[in-house]
Structure formats: C-alpha cells, structure tokens
Coordinates of C-alpha atoms in Angstrom, one line a residue:
X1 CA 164.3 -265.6 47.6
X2 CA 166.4 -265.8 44.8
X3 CA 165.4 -268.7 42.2
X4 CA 168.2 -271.9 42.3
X5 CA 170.8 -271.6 39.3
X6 CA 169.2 -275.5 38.2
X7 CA 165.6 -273.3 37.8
X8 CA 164.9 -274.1 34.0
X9 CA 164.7 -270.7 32.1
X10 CA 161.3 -270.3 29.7
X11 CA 162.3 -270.8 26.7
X12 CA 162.5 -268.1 24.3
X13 CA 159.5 -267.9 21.6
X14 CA 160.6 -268.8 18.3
X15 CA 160.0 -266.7 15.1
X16 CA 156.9 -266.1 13.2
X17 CA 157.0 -268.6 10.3
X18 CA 157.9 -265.9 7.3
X19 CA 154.8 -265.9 5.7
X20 CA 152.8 -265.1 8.9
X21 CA 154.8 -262.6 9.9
X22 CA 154.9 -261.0 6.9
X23 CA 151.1 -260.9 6.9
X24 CA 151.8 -259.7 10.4
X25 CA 154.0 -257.2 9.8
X26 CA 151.3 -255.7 6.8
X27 CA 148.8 -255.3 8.7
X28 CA 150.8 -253.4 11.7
X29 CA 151.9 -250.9 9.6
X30 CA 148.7 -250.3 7.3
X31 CA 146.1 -251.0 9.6
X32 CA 144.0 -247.5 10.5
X33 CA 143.8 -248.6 13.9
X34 CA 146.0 -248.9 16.9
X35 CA 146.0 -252.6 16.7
X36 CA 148.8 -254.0 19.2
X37 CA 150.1 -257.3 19.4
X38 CA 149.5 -259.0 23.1
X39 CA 151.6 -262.4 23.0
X40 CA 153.2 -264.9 20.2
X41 CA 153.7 -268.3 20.9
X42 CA 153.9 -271.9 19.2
X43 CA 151.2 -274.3 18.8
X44 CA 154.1 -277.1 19.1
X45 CA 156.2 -277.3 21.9
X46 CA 159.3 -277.9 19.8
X47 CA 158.4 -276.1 16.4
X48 CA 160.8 -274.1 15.0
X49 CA 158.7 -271.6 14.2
X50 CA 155.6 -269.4 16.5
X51 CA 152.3 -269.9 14.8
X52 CA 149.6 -267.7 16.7
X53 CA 149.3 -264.7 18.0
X54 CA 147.1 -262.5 20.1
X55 CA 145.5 -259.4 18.7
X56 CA 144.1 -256.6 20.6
X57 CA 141.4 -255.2 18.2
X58 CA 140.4 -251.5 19.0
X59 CA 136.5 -251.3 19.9
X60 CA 134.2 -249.3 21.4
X61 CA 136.9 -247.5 23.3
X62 CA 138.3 -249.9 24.6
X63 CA 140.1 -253.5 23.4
X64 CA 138.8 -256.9 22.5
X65 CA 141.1 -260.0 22.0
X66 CA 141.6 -262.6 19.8
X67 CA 143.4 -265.3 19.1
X68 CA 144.9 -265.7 15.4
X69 CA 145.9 -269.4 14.9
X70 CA 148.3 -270.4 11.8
X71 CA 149.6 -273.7 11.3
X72 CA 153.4 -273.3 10.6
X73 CA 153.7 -277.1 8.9
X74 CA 150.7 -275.4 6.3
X75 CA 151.6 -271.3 6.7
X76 CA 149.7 -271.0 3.2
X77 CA 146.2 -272.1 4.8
X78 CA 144.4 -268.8 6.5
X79 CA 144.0 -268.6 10.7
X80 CA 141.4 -270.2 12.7
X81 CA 140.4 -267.2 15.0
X82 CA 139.3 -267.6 18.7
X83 CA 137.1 -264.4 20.1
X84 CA 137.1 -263.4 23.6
X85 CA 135.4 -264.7 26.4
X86 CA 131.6 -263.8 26.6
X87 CA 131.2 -263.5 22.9
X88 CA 130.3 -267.1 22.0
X89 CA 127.4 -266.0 20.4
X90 CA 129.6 -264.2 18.3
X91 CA 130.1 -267.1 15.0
X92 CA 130.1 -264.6 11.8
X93 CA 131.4 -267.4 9.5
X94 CA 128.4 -269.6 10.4
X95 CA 125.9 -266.5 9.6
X96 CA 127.4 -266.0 6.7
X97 CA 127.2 -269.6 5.4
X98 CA 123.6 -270.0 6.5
X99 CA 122.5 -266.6 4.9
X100 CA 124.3 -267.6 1.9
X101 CA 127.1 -264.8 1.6
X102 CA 129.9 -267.4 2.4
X103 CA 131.2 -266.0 -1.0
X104 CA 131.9 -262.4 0.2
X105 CA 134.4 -263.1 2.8
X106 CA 137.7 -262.4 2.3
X107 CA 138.2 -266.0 3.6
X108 CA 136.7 -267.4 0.8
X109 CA 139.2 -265.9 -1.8
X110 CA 142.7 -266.1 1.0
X111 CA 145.5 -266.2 -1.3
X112 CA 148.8 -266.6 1.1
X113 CA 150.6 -264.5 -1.8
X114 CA 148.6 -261.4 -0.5
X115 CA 150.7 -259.7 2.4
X116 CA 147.3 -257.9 3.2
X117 CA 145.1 -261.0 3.7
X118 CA 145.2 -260.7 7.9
X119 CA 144.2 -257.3 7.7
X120 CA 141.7 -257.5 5.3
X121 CA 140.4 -260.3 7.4
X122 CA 140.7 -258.4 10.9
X123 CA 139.0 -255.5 9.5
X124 CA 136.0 -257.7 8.3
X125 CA 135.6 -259.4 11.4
X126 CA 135.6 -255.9 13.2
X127 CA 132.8 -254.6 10.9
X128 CA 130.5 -257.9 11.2
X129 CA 131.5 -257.8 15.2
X130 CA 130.2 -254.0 15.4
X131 CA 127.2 -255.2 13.8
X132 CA 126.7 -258.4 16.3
X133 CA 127.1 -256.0 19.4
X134 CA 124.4 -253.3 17.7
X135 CA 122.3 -256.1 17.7
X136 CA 122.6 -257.3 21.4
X137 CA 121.6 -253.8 22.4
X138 CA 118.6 -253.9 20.5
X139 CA 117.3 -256.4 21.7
X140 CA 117.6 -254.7 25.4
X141 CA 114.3 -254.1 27.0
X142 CA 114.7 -250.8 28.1
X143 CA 112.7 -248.0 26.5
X144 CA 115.2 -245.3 27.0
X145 CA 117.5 -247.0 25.4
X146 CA 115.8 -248.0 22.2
X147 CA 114.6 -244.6 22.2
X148 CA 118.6 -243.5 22.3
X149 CA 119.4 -246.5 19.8
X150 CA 116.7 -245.4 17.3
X151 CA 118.0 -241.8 17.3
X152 CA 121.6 -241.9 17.7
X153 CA 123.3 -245.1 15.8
X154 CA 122.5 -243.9 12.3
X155 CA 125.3 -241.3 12.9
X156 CA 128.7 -243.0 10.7
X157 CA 131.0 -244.5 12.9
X158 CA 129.3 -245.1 16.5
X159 CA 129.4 -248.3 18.3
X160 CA 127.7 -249.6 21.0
X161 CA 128.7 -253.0 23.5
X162 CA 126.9 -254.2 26.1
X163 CA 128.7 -254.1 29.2
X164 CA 127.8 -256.7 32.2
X165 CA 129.3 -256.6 35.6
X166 CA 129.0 -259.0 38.5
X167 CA 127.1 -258.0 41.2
X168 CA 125.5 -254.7 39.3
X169 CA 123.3 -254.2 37.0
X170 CA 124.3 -254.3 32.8
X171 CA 125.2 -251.2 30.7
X172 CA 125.3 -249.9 27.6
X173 CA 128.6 -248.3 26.5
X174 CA 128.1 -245.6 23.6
X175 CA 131.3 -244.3 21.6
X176 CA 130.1 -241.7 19.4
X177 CA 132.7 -239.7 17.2
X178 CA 132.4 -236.4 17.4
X179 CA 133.5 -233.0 15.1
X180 CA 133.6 -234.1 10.8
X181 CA 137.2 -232.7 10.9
X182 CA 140.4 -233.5 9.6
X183 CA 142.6 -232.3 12.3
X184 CA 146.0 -233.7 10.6
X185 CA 145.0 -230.8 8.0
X186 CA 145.0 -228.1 10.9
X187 CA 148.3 -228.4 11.7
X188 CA 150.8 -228.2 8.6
X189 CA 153.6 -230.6 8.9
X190 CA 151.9 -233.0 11.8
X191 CA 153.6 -236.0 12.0
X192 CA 150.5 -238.1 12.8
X193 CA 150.2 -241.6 11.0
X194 CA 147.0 -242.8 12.6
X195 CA 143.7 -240.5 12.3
X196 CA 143.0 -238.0 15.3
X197 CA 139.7 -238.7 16.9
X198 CA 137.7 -237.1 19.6
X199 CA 134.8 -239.6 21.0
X200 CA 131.9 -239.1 23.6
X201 CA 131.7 -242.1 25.9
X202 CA 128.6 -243.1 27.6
X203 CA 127.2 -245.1 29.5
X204 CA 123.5 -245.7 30.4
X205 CA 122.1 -248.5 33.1
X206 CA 119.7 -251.0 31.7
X207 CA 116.6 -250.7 33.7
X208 CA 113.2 -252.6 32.0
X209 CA 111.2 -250.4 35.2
X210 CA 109.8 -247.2 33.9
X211 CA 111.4 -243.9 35.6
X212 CA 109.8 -240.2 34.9
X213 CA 113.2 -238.8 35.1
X214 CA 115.8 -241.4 34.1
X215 CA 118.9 -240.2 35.2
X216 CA 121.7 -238.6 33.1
X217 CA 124.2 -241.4 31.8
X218 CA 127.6 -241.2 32.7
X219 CA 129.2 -238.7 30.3
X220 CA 132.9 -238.8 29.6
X221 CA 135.1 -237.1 26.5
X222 CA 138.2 -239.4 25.4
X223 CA 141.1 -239.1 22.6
X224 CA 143.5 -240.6 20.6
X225 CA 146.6 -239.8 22.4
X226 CA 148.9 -238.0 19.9
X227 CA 145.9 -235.3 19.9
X228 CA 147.4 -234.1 23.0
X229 CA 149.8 -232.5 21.7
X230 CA 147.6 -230.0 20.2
X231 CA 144.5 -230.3 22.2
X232 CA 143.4 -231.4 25.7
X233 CA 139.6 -233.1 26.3
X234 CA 141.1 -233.2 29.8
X235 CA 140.5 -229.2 30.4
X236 CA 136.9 -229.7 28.2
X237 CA 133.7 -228.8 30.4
X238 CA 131.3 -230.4 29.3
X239 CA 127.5 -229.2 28.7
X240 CA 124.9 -230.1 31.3
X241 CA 122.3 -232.8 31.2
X242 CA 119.0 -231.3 31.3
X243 CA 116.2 -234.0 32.5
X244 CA 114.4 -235.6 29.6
X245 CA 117.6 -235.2 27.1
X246 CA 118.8 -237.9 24.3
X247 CA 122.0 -238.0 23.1
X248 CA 121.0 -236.8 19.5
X249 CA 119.6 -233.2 21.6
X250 CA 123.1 -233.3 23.8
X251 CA 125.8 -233.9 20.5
X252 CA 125.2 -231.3 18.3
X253 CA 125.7 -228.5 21.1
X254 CA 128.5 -230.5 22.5
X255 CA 130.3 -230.3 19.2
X256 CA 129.7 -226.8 18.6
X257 CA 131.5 -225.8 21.5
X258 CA 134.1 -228.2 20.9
X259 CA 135.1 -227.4 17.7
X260 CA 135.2 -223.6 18.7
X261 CA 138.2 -225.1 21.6
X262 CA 139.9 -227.2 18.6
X263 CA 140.2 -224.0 16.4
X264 CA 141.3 -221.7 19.0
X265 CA 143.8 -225.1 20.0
X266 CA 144.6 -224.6 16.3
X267 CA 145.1 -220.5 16.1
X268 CA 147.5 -221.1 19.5
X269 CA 150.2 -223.0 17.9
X270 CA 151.0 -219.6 16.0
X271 CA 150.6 -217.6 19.1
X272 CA 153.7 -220.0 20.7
X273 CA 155.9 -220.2 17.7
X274 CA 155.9 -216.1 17.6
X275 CA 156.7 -216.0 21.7
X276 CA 159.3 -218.8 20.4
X277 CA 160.8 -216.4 17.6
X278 CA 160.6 -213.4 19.7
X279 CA 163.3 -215.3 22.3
X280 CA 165.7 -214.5 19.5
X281 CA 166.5 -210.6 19.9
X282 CA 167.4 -211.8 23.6
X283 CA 169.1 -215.1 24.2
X284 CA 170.2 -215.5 20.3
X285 CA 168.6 -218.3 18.1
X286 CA 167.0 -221.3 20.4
X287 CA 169.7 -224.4 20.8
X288 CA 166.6 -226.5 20.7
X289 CA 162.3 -225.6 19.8
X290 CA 159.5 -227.7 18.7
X291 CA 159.0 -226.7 15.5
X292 CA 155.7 -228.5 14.7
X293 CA 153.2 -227.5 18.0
X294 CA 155.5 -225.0 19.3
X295 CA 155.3 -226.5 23.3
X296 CA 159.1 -226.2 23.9
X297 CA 162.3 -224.5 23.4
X298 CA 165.6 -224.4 24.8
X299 CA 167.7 -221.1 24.3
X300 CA 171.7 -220.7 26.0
X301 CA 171.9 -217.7 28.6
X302 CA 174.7 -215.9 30.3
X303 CA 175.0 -214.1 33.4
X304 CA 178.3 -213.1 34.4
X305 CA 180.4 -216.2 34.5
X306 CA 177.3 -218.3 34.8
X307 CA 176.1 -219.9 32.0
X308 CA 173.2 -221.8 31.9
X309 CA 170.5 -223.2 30.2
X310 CA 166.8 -221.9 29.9
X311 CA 164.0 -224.5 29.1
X312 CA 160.8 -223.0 28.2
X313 CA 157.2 -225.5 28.2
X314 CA 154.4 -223.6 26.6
X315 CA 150.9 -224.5 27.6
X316 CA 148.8 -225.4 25.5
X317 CA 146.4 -222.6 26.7
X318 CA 149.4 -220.3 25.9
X319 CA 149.3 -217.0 26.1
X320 CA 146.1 -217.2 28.7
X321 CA 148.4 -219.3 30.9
X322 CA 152.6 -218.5 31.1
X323 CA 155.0 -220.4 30.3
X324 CA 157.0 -222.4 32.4
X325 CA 161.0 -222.1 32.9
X326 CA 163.9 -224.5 33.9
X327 CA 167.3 -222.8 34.3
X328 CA 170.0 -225.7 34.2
X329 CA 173.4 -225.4 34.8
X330 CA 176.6 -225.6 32.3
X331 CA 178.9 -225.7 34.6

C-alpha cells in the first residue's frame, strides 16, 4: 500500500556542527582502522546542526558501538561517550580517576583546536577497552582456558572478548594476528591505505567441569578484505588439532605454512603479468590490464568480419589453475 501524499517525510539530518565534523572527518581518514560511521543525528529536535554520532569501533574481529555525544550550543567541550550494551562494567574514566591517572587521558588535555582529539580519544578508549575484556576472561574458571590465556596473550596485538549467548553456554573468542610481515612491501605499487592483516579466530566453550580430552575450539582464518586481491584464506587448509594441543603449539606451524602460501601468492603476480605481456605478439597491446596484481586484461580480437572483445580473469592460483575468457561482441 502505497503511503498517503499527507504522510510527513523524516526530516533530513542536519550537518555536523563544523568543529565536530572536522574532528570527524580527521579521524576517518587517519585512523589505522576501518572505523565506519553507523548513524548522525541531533540531540535537539530543531538544532541546526547534528551533534552525535555512532561509531563502529573495530574489535576482536568483529565491531563494537558507541555513541559519541557533542553538544552543538558548546562544540569546544569534548563528547560524552555511551558504550554498547552488556559492557556496563566497562567505566575507564572512573578507573582512571580512582587509580589516580586521571592526568594521562587525552581527555584531560582536549583542546577543540586539535582536529585529532576524537581519534586520539577513540584509540584510548579501544586500548583501555582491550584491556577490560582481557580481564573478564581471566577471571573465567575454566582451566583450559587460563592455561590458553597464560600462554598465548603475551603475543603483540591479540584480543580476547567474552562471548555469551542465550540459551548456550559462554565463549571465548580469540583473534590472534598471524605472520610479522609487511605485505604492502610485497607488492610494489599496492594501493593499500589500511594495513593488510591475516588473523586466527577461535573460539573455545567455557566449561568449569574437567574433561581428559577437551575438544578442539572452533578454528577459523579471516582477513582484511583488500588482501584478496593478492591472497585468499578462503582456499587455506588449515593444520589439524591434535588432542591435548594449545594455541601457542598450533600458531607457530600454522604460520609457517602460511607464509610459504603468501610468498608463492607473492612470486604469482609475476607469473600473470608475463602471461599478460605474452598476449601482445598475438592480439596487439591489451585495451585494458591490471597493472598492479595482474588478475585481468582485456585485449581487441578479429576474426573475419567479427570483431570482438576477449576478457581474460587470472586466478589467483595462476598458472596451476587457467585462466578464464569472456568473448564480447563489437558489433
């Protein structure tokens, strides 16, 4: 049914008040992370300018959300911030003013002159947050799992969240970065802006009952998604679980192999740029080729009176799989 031409429209949000979105606007083009922006709106219903705004925050392989409340009437004053639900326990400016570090935040010095202030202030709050959800896992009673904890979160960069379900028992999610490589450098000219990363995700049950055998946790490889265009985690096998394994036995082998599969991923891109150079001789230089991972290229063929375009899509596994071809006509 289609709505009555009297239905009031929403009205359109208004514009970030200039000095929040030019904190905005800083931290969405400097920020490391893939930090997206979920919704803007007004804290007053007829205010000329939007105020807040939600973040999603990259953690843990996955995305947390908060809210980031200015006050347009005082856009000089730093944001209140609202975390998700579940995380009350979660008050970092109350543990630092009660372990006396108040001082160090970046809250404590805001200056609304600084463009970089929000980011500065979401990356501090995504540090102390990491910290608050290694704690909660600690304090699981589960021997495996401090036995995994003691062992494994030493290693720079890994976080940990617990993970509760209704109906089903809690978890413990592990996101451990794997393979100490620059993989920008591995590819000269890569247009990447963000850092590449491969992770291991997994995931063991929380069980305080003793078990001989614990079962293997559920294993899973993940990656940031411009890394596809040089290498798939997709095609990755991963090593077996062997009863009575940790995670700091299972890594070290897992990243062996992998980084064998990210150098050959690597040596490949010149194996497709010379199948791409070689179309020359034949069809004449290519109207169109990927000149950066070498996955496509588009060369102008005649036969007879038919002329006609050939699309080539190099695997990535190129040459141990064939390319793919897509004649299209130019008539």
């Amino acid at each position: 049914m289609a709505p009555s031409a009297d239905a009031a429209a929403p009205a359109p949000t208004p514009p970030l008040a200039p000095l929040i979105a030019t904190q905005l606007k800083f931290l969405l083009t400097n920020s490391s992370l893939p930090i997206k922006v979920v919704q803007i709106w007004s804290g007053c219903s007829s205010g000329r300018y939007a105020d807040r705004f939600t973040l999603g925050i990259p953690f843990c392989l996955d995305y947390v959300y908060w809210d980031f409340l200015y006050n347009a009437m005082h856009p000089k004053v730093a944001p209140d911030v609202i975390f998700g639900q579940g995380d009350e326990g979660f008050q970092p400016l109350v543990d630092y003013d009660e372990s006396g570090n108040g001082g160090k935040s970046c809250l404590a010095h805001w200056d609304y002159r600084d463009p970089g202030g929000l980011l500065c202030l979401v990356e501090e709050l995504r540090l102390l947050y990491i910290e608050y959800q290694k704690k909660l896992v600690e304090k699981v009673d589960d021997a495996r799992l401090k036995f995994e904890i003691s062992t494994v979160l030493a290693k720079e960069g890994i976080e940990v969240s617990m993970v509760s379900s209704t109906g089903r028992s809690d978890e413990v999610k592990f996101a451990v970065p794997l393979l100490d490589l620059d993989l920008k450098m591995m590819v000269p000219g890569c247009p990447w802006k963000l850092p590449q990363k491969i992770h291991l995700q997994a995931i063991f049950p929380v069980s305080s009952s003793y078990l001989s055998v614990p079962s293997a946790p559920g294993l899973k490889l993940t990656s940031t998604p411009d890394l596809k265009s040089l290498f798939s985690v997709d095609g990755v096998k991963l090593p077996a679980w062997v009863d009575g394994m940790c995670m700091a036995e299972y890594i070290p082998t897992l990243e062996e192999d992998l980084k064998l599969q990210v150098v050959d991923a690597s040596a490949s891109i010149g194996c497709r740029r010379r199948f791409i150079e070689a179309l020359a001789p034949a069809f004449g230089r290519p109207l169109e080729a990927d000149p950066i991972f070498c996955r496509k290229a588009t060369v102008l063929s005649i036969s007879g009176i038919f002329t006609f375009l050939v699309h080539f899509v190099i695997p990535l596994q190129f040459p141990k799989q064939q390319p793919i071809l897509t004649l299209q006509s130019c008539q």
